[in-house]
Coordinates of C-alpha atoms and ligand atoms in Angstrom, one line a residue:
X11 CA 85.5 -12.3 97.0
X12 CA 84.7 -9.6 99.7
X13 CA 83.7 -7.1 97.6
X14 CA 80.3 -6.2 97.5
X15 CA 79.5 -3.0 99.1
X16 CA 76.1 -1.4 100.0
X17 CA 74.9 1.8 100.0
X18 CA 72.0 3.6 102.1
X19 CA 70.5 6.0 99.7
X20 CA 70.5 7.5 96.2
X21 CA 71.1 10.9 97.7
X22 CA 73.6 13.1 96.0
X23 CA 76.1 11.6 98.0
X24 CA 75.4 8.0 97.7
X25 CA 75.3 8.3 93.9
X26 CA 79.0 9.7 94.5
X27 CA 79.7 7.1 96.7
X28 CA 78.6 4.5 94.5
X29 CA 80.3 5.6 91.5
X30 CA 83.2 6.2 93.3
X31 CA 83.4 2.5 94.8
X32 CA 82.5 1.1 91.4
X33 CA 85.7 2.8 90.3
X34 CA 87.4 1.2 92.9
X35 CA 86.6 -2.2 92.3
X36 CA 83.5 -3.0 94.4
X37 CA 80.2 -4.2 93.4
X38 CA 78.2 -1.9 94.1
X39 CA 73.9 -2.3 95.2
X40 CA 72.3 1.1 96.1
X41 CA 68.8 0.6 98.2
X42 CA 67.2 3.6 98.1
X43 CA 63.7 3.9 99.6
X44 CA 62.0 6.3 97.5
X45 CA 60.9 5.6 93.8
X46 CA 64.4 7.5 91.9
X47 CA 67.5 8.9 92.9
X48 CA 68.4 12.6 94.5
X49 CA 67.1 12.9 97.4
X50 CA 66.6 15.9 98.5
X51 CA 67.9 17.2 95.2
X52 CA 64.6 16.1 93.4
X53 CA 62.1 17.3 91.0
X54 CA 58.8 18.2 90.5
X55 CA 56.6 18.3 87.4
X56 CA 53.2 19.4 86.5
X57 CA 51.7 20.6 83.4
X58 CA 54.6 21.5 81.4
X59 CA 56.5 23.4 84.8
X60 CA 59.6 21.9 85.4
X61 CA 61.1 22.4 89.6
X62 CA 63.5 21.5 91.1
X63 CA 62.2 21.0 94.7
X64 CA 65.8 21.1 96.6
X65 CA 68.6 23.2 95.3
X66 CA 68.5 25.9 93.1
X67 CA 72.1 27.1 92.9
X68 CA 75.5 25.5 93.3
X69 CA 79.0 26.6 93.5
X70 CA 81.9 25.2 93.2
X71 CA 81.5 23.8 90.2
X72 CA 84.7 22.0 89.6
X73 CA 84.1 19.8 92.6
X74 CA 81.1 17.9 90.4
X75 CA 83.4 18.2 87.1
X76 CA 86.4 16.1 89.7
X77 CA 83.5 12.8 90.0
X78 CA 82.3 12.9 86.3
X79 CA 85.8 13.0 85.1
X80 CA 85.9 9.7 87.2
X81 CA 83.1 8.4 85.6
X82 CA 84.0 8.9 81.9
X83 CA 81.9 12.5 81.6
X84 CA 82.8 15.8 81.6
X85 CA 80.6 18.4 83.3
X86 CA 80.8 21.3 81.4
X87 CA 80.1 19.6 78.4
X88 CA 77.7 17.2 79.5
X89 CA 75.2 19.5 81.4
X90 CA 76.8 23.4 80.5
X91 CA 76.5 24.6 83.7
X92 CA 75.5 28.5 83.4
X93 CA 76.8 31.0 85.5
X94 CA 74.6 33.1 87.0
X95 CA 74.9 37.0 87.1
X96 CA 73.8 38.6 89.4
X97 CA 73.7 36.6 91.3
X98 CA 70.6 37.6 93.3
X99 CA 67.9 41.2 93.8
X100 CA 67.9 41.6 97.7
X101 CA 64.8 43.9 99.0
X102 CA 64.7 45.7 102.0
X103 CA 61.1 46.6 102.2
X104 CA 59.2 48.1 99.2
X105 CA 61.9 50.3 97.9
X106 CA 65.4 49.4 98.8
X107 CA 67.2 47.2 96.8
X108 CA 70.5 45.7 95.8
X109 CA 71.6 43.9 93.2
X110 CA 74.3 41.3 94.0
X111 CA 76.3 41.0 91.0
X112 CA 78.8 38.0 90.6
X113 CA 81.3 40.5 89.0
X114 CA 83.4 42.4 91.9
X115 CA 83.6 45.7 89.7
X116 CA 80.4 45.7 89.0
X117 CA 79.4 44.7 93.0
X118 CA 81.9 46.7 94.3
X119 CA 79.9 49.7 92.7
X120 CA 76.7 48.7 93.6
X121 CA 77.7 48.7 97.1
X122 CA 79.3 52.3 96.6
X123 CA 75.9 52.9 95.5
X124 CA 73.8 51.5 97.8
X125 CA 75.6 52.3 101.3
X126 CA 77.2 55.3 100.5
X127 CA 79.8 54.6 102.9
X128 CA 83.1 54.1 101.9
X129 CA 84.0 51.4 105.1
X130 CA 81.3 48.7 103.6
X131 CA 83.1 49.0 100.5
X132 CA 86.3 48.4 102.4
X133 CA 84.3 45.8 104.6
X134 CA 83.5 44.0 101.0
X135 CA 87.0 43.1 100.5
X136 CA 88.4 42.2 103.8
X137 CA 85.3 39.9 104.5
X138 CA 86.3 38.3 100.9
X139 CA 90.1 38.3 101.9
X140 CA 89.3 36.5 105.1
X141 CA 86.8 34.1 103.6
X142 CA 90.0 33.5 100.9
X143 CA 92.0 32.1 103.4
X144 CA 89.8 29.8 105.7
X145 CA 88.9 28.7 102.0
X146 CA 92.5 27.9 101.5
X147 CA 93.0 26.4 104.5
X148 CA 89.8 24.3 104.5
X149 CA 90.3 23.2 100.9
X150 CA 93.5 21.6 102.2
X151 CA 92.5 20.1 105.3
X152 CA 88.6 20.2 106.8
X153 CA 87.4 19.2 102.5
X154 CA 89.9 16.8 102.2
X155 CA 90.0 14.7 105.2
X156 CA 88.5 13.4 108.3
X157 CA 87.9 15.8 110.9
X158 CA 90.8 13.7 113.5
X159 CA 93.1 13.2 110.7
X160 CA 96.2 14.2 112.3
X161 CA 97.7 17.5 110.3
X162 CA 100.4 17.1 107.5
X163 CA 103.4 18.5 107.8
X164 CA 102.9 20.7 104.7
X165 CA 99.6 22.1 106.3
X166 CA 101.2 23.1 109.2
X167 CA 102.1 26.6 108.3
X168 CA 98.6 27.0 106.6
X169 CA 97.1 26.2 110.4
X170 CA 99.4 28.4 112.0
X171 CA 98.6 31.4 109.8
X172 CA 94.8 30.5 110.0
X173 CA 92.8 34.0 111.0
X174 CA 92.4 32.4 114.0
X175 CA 89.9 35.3 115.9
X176 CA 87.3 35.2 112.9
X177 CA 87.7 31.5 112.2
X178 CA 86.8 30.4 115.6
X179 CA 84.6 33.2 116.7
X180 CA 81.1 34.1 116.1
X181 CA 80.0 34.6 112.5
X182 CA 77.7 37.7 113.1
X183 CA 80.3 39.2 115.3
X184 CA 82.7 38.6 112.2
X185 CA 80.3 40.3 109.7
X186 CA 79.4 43.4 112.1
X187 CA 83.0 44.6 112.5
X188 CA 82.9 44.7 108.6
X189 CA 79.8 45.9 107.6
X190 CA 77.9 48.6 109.1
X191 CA 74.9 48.8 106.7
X192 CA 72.1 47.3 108.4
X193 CA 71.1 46.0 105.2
X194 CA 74.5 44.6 103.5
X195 CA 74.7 43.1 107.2
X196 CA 71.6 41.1 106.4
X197 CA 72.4 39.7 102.7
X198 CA 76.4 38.2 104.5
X199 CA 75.0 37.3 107.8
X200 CA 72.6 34.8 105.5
X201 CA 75.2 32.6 104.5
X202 CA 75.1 30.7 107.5
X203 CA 71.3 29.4 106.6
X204 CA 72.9 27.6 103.3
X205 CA 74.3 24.9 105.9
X206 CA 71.4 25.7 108.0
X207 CA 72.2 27.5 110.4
X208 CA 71.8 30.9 112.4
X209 CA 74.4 34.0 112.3
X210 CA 73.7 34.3 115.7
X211 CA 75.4 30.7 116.4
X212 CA 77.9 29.5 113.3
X213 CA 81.4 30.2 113.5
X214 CA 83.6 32.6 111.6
X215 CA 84.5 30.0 109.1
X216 CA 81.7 30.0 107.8
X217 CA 82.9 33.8 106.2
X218 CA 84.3 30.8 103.3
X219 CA 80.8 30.7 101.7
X220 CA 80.4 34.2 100.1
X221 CA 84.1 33.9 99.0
X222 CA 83.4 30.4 97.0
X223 CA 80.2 31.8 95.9
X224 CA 81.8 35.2 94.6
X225 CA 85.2 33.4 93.5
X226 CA 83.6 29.6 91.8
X227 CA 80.4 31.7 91.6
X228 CA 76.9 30.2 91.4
X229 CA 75.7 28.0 88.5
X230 CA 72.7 27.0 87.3
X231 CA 71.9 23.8 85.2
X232 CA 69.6 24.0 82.0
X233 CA 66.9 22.1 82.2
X234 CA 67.0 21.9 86.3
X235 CA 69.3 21.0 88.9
X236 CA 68.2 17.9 88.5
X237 CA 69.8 17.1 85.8
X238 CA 72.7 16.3 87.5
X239 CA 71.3 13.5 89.6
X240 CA 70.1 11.7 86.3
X241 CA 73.5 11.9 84.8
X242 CA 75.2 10.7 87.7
X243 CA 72.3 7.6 87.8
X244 CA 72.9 6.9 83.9
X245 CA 76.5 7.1 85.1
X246 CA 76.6 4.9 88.0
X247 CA 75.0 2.0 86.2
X248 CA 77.0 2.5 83.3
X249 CA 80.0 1.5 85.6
X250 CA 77.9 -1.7 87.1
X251 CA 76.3 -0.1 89.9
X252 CA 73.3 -2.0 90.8
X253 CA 70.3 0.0 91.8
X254 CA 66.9 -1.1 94.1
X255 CA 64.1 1.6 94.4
X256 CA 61.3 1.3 97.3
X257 CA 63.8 -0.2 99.2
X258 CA 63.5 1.3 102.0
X259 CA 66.2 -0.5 104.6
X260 CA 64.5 -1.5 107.9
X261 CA 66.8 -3.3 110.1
X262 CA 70.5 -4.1 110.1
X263 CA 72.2 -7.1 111.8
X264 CA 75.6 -6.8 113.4
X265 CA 77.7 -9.6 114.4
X266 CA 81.2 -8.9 116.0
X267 CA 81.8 -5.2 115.5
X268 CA 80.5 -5.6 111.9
X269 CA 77.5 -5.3 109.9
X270 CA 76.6 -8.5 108.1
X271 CA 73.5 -8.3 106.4
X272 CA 70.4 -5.5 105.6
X273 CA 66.5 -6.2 105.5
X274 CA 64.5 -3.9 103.1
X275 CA 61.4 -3.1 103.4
X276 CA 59.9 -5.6 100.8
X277 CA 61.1 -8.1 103.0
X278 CA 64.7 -9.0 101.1
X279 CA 67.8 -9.7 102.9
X280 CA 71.0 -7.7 101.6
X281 CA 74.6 -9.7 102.7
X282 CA 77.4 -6.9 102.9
X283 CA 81.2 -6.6 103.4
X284 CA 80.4 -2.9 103.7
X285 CA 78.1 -0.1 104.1
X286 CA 77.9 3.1 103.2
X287 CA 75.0 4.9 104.9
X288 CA 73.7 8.0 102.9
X289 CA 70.9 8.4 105.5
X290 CA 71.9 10.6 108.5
X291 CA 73.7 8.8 111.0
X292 CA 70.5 9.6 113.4
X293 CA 68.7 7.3 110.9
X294 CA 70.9 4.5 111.6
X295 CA 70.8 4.8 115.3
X296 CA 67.3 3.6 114.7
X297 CA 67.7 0.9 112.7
X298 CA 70.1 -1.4 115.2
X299 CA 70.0 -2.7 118.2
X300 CA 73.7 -2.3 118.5
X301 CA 72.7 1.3 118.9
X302 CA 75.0 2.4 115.5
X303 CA 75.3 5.9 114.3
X304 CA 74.4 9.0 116.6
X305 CA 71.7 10.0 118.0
X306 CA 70.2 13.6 117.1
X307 CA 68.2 15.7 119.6
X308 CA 66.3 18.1 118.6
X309 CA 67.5 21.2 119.3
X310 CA 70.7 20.1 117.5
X311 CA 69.4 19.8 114.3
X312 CA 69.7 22.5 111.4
X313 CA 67.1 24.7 109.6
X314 CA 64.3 23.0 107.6
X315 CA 62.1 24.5 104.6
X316 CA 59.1 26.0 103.9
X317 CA 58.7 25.3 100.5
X318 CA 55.7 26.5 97.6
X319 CA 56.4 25.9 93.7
X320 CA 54.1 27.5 91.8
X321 CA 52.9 27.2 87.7
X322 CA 52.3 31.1 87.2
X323 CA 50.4 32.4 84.0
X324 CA 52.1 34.7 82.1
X325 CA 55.6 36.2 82.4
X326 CA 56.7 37.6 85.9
X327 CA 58.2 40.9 83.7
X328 CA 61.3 42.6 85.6
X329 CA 61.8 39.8 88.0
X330 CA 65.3 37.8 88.4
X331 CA 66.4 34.3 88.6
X332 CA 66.4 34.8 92.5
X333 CA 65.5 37.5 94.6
X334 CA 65.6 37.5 98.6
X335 CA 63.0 39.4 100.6
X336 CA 64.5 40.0 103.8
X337 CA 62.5 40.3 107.0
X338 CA 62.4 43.8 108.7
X339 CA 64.1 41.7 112.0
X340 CA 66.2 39.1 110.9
X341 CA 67.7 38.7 114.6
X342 CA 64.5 37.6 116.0
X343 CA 63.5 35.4 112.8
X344 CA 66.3 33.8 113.7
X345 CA 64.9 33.8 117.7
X346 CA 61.9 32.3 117.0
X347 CA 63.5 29.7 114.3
X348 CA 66.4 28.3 117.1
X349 CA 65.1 29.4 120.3
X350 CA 61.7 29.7 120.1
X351 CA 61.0 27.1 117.7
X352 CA 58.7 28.0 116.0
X353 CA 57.7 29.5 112.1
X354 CA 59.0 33.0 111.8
X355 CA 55.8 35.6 112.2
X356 CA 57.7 37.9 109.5
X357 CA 59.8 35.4 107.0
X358 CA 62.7 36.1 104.8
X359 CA 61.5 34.6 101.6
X360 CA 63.8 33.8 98.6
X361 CA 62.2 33.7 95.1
X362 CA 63.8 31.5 92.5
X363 CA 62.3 32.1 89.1
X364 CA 64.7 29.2 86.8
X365 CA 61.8 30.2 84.1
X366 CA 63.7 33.9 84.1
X367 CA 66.7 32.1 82.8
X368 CA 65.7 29.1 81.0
X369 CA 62.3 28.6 79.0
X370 CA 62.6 25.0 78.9
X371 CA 61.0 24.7 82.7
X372 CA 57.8 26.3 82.2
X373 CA 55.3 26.8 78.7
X374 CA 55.8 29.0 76.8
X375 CA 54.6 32.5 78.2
X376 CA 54.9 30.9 81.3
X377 CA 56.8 30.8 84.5
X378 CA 58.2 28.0 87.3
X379 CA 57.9 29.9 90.9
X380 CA 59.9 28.5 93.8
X381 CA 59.2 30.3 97.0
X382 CA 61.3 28.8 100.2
X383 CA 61.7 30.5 103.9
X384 CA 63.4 28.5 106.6
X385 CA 61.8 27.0 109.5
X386 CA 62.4 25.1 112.5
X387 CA 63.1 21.2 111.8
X388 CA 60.1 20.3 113.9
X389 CA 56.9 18.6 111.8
X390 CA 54.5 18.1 114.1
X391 CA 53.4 21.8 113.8
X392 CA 52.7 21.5 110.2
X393 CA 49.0 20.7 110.1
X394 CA 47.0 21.9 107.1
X395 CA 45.6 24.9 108.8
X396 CA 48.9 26.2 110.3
X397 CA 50.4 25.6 106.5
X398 CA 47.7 27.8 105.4
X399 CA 49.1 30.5 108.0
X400 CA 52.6 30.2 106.9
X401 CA 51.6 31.0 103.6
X402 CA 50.2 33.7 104.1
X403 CA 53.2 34.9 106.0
X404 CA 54.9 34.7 103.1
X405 CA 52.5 36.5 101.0
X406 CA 52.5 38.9 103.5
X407 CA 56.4 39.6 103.4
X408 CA 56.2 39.3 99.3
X409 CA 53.6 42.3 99.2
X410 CA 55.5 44.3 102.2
X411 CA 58.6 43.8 98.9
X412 CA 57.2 45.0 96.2
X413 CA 56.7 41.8 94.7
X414 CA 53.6 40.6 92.1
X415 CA 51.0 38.7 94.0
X416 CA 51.5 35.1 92.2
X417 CA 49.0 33.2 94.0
X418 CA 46.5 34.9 92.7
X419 CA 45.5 33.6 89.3
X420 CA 48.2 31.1 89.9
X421 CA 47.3 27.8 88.3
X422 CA 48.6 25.6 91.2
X423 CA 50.4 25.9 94.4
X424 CA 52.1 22.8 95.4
X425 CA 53.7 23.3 99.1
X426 CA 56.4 21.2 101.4
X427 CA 57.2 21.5 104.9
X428 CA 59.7 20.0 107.4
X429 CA 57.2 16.7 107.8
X430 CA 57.3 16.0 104.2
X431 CA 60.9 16.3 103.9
X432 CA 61.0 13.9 107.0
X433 CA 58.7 11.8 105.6
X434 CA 60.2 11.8 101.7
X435 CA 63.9 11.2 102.7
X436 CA 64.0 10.3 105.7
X437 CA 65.3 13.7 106.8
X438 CA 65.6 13.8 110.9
X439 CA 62.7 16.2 112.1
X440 CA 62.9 17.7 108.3
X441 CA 66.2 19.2 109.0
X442 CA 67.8 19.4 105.7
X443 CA 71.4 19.5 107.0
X444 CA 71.0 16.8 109.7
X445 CA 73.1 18.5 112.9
X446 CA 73.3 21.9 112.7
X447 CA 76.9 23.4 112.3
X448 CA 76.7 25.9 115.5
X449 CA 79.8 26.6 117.6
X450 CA 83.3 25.0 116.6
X451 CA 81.7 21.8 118.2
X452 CA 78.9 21.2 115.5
X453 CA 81.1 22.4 112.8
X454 CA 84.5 20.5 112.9
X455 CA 83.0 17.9 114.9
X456 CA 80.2 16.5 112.4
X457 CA 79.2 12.7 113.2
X458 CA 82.3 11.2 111.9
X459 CA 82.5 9.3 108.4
X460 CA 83.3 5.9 110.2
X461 CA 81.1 4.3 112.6
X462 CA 82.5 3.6 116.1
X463 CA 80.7 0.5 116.9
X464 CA 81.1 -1.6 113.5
X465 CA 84.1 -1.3 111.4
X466 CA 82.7 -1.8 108.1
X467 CA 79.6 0.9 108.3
X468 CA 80.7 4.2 106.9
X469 CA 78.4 7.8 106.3
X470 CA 78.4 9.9 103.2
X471 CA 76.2 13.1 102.5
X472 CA 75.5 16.1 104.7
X473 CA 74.4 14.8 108.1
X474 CA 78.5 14.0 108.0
X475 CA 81.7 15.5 107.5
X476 CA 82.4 18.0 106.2
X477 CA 78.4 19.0 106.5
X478 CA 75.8 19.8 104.1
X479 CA 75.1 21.5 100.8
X480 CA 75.9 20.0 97.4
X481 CA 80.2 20.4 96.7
X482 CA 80.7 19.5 100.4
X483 CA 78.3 16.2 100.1
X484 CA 80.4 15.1 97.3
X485 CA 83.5 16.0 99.2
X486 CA 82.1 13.7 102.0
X487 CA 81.9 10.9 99.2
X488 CA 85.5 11.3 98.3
X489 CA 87.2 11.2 101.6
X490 CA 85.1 8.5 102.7
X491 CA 86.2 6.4 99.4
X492 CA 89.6 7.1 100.1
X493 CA 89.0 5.9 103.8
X494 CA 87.5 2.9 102.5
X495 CA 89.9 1.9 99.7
X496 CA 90.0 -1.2 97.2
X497 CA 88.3 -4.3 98.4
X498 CA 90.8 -6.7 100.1
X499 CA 92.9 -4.1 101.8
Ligands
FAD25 C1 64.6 23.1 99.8 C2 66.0 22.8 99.7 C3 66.9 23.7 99.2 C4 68.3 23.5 99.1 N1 69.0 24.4 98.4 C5 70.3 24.1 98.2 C6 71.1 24.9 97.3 O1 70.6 25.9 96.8 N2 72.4 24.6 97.1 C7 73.0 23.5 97.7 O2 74.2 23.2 97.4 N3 72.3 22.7 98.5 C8 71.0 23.0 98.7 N4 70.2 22.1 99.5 C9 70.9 21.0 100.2 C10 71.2 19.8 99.3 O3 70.0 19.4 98.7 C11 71.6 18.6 100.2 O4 72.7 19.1 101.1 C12 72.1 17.4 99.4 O5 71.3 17.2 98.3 C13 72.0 16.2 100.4 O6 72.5 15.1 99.8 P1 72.8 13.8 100.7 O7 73.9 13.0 100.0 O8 73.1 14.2 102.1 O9 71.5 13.0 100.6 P2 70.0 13.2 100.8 O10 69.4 14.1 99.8 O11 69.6 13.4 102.2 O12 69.5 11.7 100.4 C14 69.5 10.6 101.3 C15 68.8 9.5 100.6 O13 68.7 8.4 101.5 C16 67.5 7.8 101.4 N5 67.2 7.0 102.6 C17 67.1 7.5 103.9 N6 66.9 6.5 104.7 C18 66.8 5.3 104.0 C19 66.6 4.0 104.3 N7 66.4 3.5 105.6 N8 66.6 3.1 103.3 C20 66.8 3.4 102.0 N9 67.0 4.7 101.7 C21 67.0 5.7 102.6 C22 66.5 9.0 101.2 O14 65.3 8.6 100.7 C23 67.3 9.8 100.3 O15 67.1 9.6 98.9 C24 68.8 22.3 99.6 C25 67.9 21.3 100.1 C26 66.6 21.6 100.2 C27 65.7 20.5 100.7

């Protein structure tokens, strides 16, 4: 029977995929180069602290409860996702703060508080409006099916009551003619950098994000993030997917517009009636001499991650899950991230404390310290000595915040940077959203879910449509199931 499909990666998205083809009828054999699944959803442990090294919050939470149900599982029960509130502490310097609850009365007076202008209040809930309705529209079309798919006829009136001006124009434009806080402009014109990318460059669309997050609102697993990945493995094999770790695929062979057969890197040949690549189609372009997927230059690729998880003794008193420490010029961070390419001299710096929440991550007495800022997906910068720099840019920005010093007294600081991201999962130049969603171009157009050159290799997870981020990867992984069907058709 032509039925056994392959899959590229135990990323989110390719244990989607794989669960979701199992369901289907296919056999199912996931090669996935690193030593367990995730990707860049992983973990890190070290003396009783518990990290998760990727995300640290999701939202819409119902799109992960949609592939358990699949599986046999449900969500809520399974993992009892917790909902966070607030949300997050932003700082603006030493003394200025707001605290982002995930409750709009409660929000709606913090803002009154905080501005003291009665038009940001107003801003608050026309920015949520208008990220309402590309949510709407987006949820019906861009989530749900290929980026060509010719519209329905019931989405029709949906696209031609589209904001159009703020959907198609530029995100930071969009947020300025509703905000005029310098400060409230910061914490909205940062929802592009959770696909990646800059304010000064994403579209209006991207105004969806703080809507989903307020609306579905942001959840945290017990016990980690990661949690979710080891479900979905126990899951996955429970419904016969077969899995091969440090499997690393190294070549593909195409024959007549189709890919026949896989070599890993231990040297074993893999036959397939199809693929599913979980690695960024830019991976894939290197891998055949057909010259399959698309190739990714590098000034198209999204934001990458400066990351430090630290084991802290003793309790970081007053602190919340996650607090952002903005920089005092978050136009030129962004300058120096996209144009200039390089690490930002002053970095915004999000904190993520799960230990605040959850005392199952860290000793007792203890706390887990995850400390990101966004950088440039370019590794070759990243020598020891310039990571030593970088930290101290952070540090730097943490004390200029009011924040504790953790790395002093710390008992370990374990870093990451765009080259280890390359080199753990295979992420082009480190980016962690493959290409970068700027302009309409980069953000309807994502590198399609079909290859153009062999008709049986398809691409899942956030280097695809509908782009990166956890809900939209496992998006990806249903429409690209539903493009692919039941073996035989
Ligand atoms: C620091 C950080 C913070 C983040 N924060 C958030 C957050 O708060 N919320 C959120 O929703 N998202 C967040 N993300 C993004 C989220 O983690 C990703 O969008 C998502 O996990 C990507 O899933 P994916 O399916 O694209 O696969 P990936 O995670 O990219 O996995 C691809 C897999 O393919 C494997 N692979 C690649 N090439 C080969 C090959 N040749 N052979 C075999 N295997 C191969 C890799 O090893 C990897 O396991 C964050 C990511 C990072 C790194």
């Amino acid at each position: 029977m032509n039925n056994h499909a392959v899959v590229i990666g135990a990323g989110l998205g390719g244990l989607a995929t794989a669960i979701r083809l199992a369901n289907s009828g296919w056999k199912v054999t996931v090669l996935e180069q690193g030593s367990r699944p995730g990707g860049k959803l992983n973990r890190f442990e070290r003396g009783g602290h518990v990290f998760d090294t990727g995300p640290s919050l999701i939202t819409l939470p119902h799109v992960f409860a949609r592939l358990f149900e699949l599986a046999g599982a449900d969500f809520y029960s399974e993992l009892e996702p917790q909902r966070l509130d607030p949300l997050f502490e932003y700082r603006f310097g030493p003394d200025r703060r707001l605290t982002y609850s995930s409750q709009l009365p409660d929000l709606t007076s913090e803002f009154e508080r905080f501005s003291g202008d009665r038009d940001d209040v107003d801003g608050l809930y026309r920015f949520l409006e208008l990220g309402a309705r590309l949510y709407d529209l987006s949820e019906k079309t861009f989530f749900a099916r290929p980026p060509l798919a010719k519209p329905r006829l019931q989405d029709l009136g949906l696209l031609l009551s589209a904001p159009k001006r703020h959907a198609w124009g530029n995100y930071r434009k969009a947020v300025r003619t509703h905000f005029s806080s310098p400060e409230i402009r910061k914490i909205f014109e940062r929802y592009p950098t959770y696909v990646g990318a800059s304010p000064a460059d994403a579209v209006g669309t991207l105004a969806l994000i703080p809507y989903m997050e307020l609306a579905f609102g942001g959840w945290y697993i017990p016990g980690g993030l990661y949690q979710i990945v080891e479900t979905l493995h126990r899951l996955a094999a429970q419904a016969g997917v077969q899995f091969e770790f440090d499997a690393e695929v190294e070549s593909i062979e195409t024959v007549g517009g189709k890919v026949t057969q896989l070599t890993d890197s231990q040297g074993r040949s893999h036959r397939a009636d199809i693929v599913v690549s979980n690695a960024d189609p830019a991976v894939m372009h290197s891998l055949s001499d057909d010259r399959v997927g698309r190739k990714l230059d590098h000034d198209q690729r999204s934001m990458s991650g400066f990351v430090m998880l630290l084991g802290l003794n003793g309790k970081a008193e007053g602190l919340r899950h996650h607090t952002v420490c903005f920089s005092d010029d978050y136009d030129r961070e962004f300058d120096q991230i996209f144009k200039e390419r390089r690490f930002p001299d002053d970095p915004t710096v999000y904190v993520n404390i799960p230990s605040r929440t959850d005392e199952s991550v860290a000793p007792a007495g203890d706390e887990s310290v995850f400390i990101m800022a966004n950088a440039p997906a370019d590794p070759d910068a990243w020598t020891p000595e310039f990571e030593a720099e970088a930290a101290q840019r952070v540090r730097d920005r943490l004390a200029r915040s009011g924040m504790p010093d953790f790395f002093s007294g710390a008992k370990f600081v374990e870093c990451s940077n765009p080259a280890r991201l390359e080199a753990d999962y295979a992420a082009p130049g480190g980016s962690i959203y493959g290409q970068v969603s700027h302009g309409w171009k980069g953000t309807f157009f994502r590198p399609s879910l079909n290859d153009k050159r062999a008709k049986n290799l398809f691409y899942v997870g956030g280097g695809t449509h509908p782009g990166g981020g956890t809900p939209t990867v496992l998006m990806s992984a249903e429409i690209v199931t539903e493009m692919i069907g039941e073996p035989g058709q």
